[in-house]
mmCIF file of C-alpha atoms in Angstrom:
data_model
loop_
_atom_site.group_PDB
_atom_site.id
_atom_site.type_symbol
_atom_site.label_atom_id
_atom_site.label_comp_id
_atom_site.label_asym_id
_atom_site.label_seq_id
_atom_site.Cartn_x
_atom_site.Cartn_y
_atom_site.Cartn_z
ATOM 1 C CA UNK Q 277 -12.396 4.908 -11.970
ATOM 2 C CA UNK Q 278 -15.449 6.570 -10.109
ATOM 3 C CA UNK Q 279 -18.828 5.671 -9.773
ATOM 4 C CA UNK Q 280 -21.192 8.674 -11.054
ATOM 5 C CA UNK Q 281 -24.729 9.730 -9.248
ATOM 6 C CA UNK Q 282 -24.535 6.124 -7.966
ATOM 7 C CA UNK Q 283 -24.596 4.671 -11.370
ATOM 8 C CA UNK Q 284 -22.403 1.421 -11.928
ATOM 9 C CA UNK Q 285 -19.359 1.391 -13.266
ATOM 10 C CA UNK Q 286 -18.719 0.453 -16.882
ATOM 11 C CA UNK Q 287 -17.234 -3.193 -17.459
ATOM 12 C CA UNK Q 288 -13.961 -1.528 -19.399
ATOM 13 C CA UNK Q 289 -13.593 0.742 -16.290
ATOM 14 C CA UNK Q 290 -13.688 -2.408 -14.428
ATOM 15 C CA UNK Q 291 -11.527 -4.483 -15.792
ATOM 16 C CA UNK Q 292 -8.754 -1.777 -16.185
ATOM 17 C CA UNK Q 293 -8.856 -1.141 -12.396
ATOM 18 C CA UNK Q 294 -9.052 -5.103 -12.069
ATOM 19 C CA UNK Q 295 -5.762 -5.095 -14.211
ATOM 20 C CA UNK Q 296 -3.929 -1.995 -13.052
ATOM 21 C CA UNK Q 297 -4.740 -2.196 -9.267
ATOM 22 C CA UNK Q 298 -2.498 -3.766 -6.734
ATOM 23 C CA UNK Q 299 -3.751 -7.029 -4.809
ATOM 24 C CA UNK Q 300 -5.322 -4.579 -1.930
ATOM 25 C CA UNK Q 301 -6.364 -0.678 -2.062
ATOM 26 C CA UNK Q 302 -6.819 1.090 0.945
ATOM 27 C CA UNK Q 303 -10.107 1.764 2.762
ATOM 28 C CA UNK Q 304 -10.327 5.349 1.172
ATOM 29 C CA UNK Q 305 -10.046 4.135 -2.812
ATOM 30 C CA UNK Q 306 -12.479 1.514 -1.803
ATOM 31 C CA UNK Q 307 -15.198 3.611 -0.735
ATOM 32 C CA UNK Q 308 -14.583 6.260 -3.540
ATOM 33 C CA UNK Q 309 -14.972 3.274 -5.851
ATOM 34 C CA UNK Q 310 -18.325 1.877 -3.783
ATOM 35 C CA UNK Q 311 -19.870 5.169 -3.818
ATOM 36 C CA UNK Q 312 -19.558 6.563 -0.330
ATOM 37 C CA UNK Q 313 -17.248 8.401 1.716
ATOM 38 C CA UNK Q 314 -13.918 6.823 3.678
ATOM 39 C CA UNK Q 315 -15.920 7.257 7.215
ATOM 40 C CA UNK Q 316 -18.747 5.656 6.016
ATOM 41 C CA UNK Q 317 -16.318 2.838 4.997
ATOM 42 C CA UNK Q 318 -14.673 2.459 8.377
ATOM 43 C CA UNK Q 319 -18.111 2.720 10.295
ATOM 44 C CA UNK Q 320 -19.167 -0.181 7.985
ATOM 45 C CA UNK Q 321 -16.339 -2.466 8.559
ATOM 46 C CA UNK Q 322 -17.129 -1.703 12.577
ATOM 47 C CA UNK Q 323 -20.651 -2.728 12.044
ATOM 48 C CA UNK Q 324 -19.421 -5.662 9.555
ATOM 49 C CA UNK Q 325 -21.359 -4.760 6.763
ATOM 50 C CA UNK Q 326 -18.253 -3.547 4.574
ATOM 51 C CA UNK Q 327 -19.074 -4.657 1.142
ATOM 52 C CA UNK Q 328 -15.795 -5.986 -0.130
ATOM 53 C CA UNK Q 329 -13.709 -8.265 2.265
ATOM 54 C CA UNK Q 330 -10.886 -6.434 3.897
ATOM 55 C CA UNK Q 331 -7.729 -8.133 5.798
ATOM 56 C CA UNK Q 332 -5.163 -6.285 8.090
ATOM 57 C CA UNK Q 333 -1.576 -6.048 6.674
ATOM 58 C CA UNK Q 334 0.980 -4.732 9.436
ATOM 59 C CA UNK Q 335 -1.961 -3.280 11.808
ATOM 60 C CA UNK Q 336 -3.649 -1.622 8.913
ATOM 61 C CA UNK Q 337 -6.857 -2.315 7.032
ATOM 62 C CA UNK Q 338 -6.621 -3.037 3.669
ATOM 63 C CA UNK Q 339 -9.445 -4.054 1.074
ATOM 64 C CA UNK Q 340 -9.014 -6.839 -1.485
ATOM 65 C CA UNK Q 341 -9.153 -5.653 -4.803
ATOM 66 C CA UNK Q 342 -10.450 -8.917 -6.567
ATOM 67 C CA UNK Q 343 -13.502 -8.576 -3.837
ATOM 68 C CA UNK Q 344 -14.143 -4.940 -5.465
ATOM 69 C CA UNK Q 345 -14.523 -6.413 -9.170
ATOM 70 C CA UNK Q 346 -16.369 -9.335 -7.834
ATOM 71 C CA UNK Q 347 -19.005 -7.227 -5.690
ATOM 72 C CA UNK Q 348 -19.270 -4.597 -8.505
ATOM 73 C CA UNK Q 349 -19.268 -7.299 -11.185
ATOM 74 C CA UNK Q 350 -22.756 -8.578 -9.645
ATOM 75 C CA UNK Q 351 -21.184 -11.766 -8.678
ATOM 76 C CA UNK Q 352 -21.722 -12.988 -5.217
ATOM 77 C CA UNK Q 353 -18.640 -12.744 -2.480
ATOM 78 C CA UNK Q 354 -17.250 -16.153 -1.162
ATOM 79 C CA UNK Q 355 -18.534 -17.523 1.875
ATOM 80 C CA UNK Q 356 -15.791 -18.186 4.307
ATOM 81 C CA UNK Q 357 -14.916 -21.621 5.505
ATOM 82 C CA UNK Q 358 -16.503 -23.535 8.211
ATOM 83 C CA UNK Q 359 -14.112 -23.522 11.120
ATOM 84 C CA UNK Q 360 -12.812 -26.688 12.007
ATOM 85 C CA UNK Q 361 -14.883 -26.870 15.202
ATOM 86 C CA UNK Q 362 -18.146 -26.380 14.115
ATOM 87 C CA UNK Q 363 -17.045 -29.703 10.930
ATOM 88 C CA UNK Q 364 -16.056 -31.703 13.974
ATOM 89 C CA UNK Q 365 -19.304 -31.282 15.794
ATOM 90 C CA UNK Q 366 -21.793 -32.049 12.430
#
């Protein structure tokens, strides 16, 4: 599955990588499937402007794959949770 010239993926393309993928890809499949090259993905998680959410798994990141099909789906990502200080001050 590869975006072309920047054009959006096709919804079948989607959903097979939405069915076929494991629960995280690595930073490199995730910025071949956003478009843009795997040091442009790392500099953007420094900056924290990655588009898909990414978590650490044993020291390395990892990007979540359901984020992907959300972000390229159009649909907007979750907003994290409040934490617990900030709800005991309101």
């Amino acid at each position: 599955m590869e975006r072309v010239n920047g054009n959006p993926l096709d919804v079948a393309a989607l959903a097979d990588f939405a069915a076929t993928a494991q629960p995280t890809v690595s930073v490199a499949e995730a910025s071949r499937i956003g478009g843009f090259g795997t040091s442009t993905g790392y500099a953007a998680i420094a900056r924290g402007d990655f588009p898909f959410q990414t978590i650490k798994v044993g020291g390395k990141v990892r990007v979540v794959t359901a984020s992907i099909v959300r972000v390229l789906s159009g649909q907007a990502e979750p907003t994290s949770p409040a934490p617990a200080s900030a709800l005991a001050a309101a």
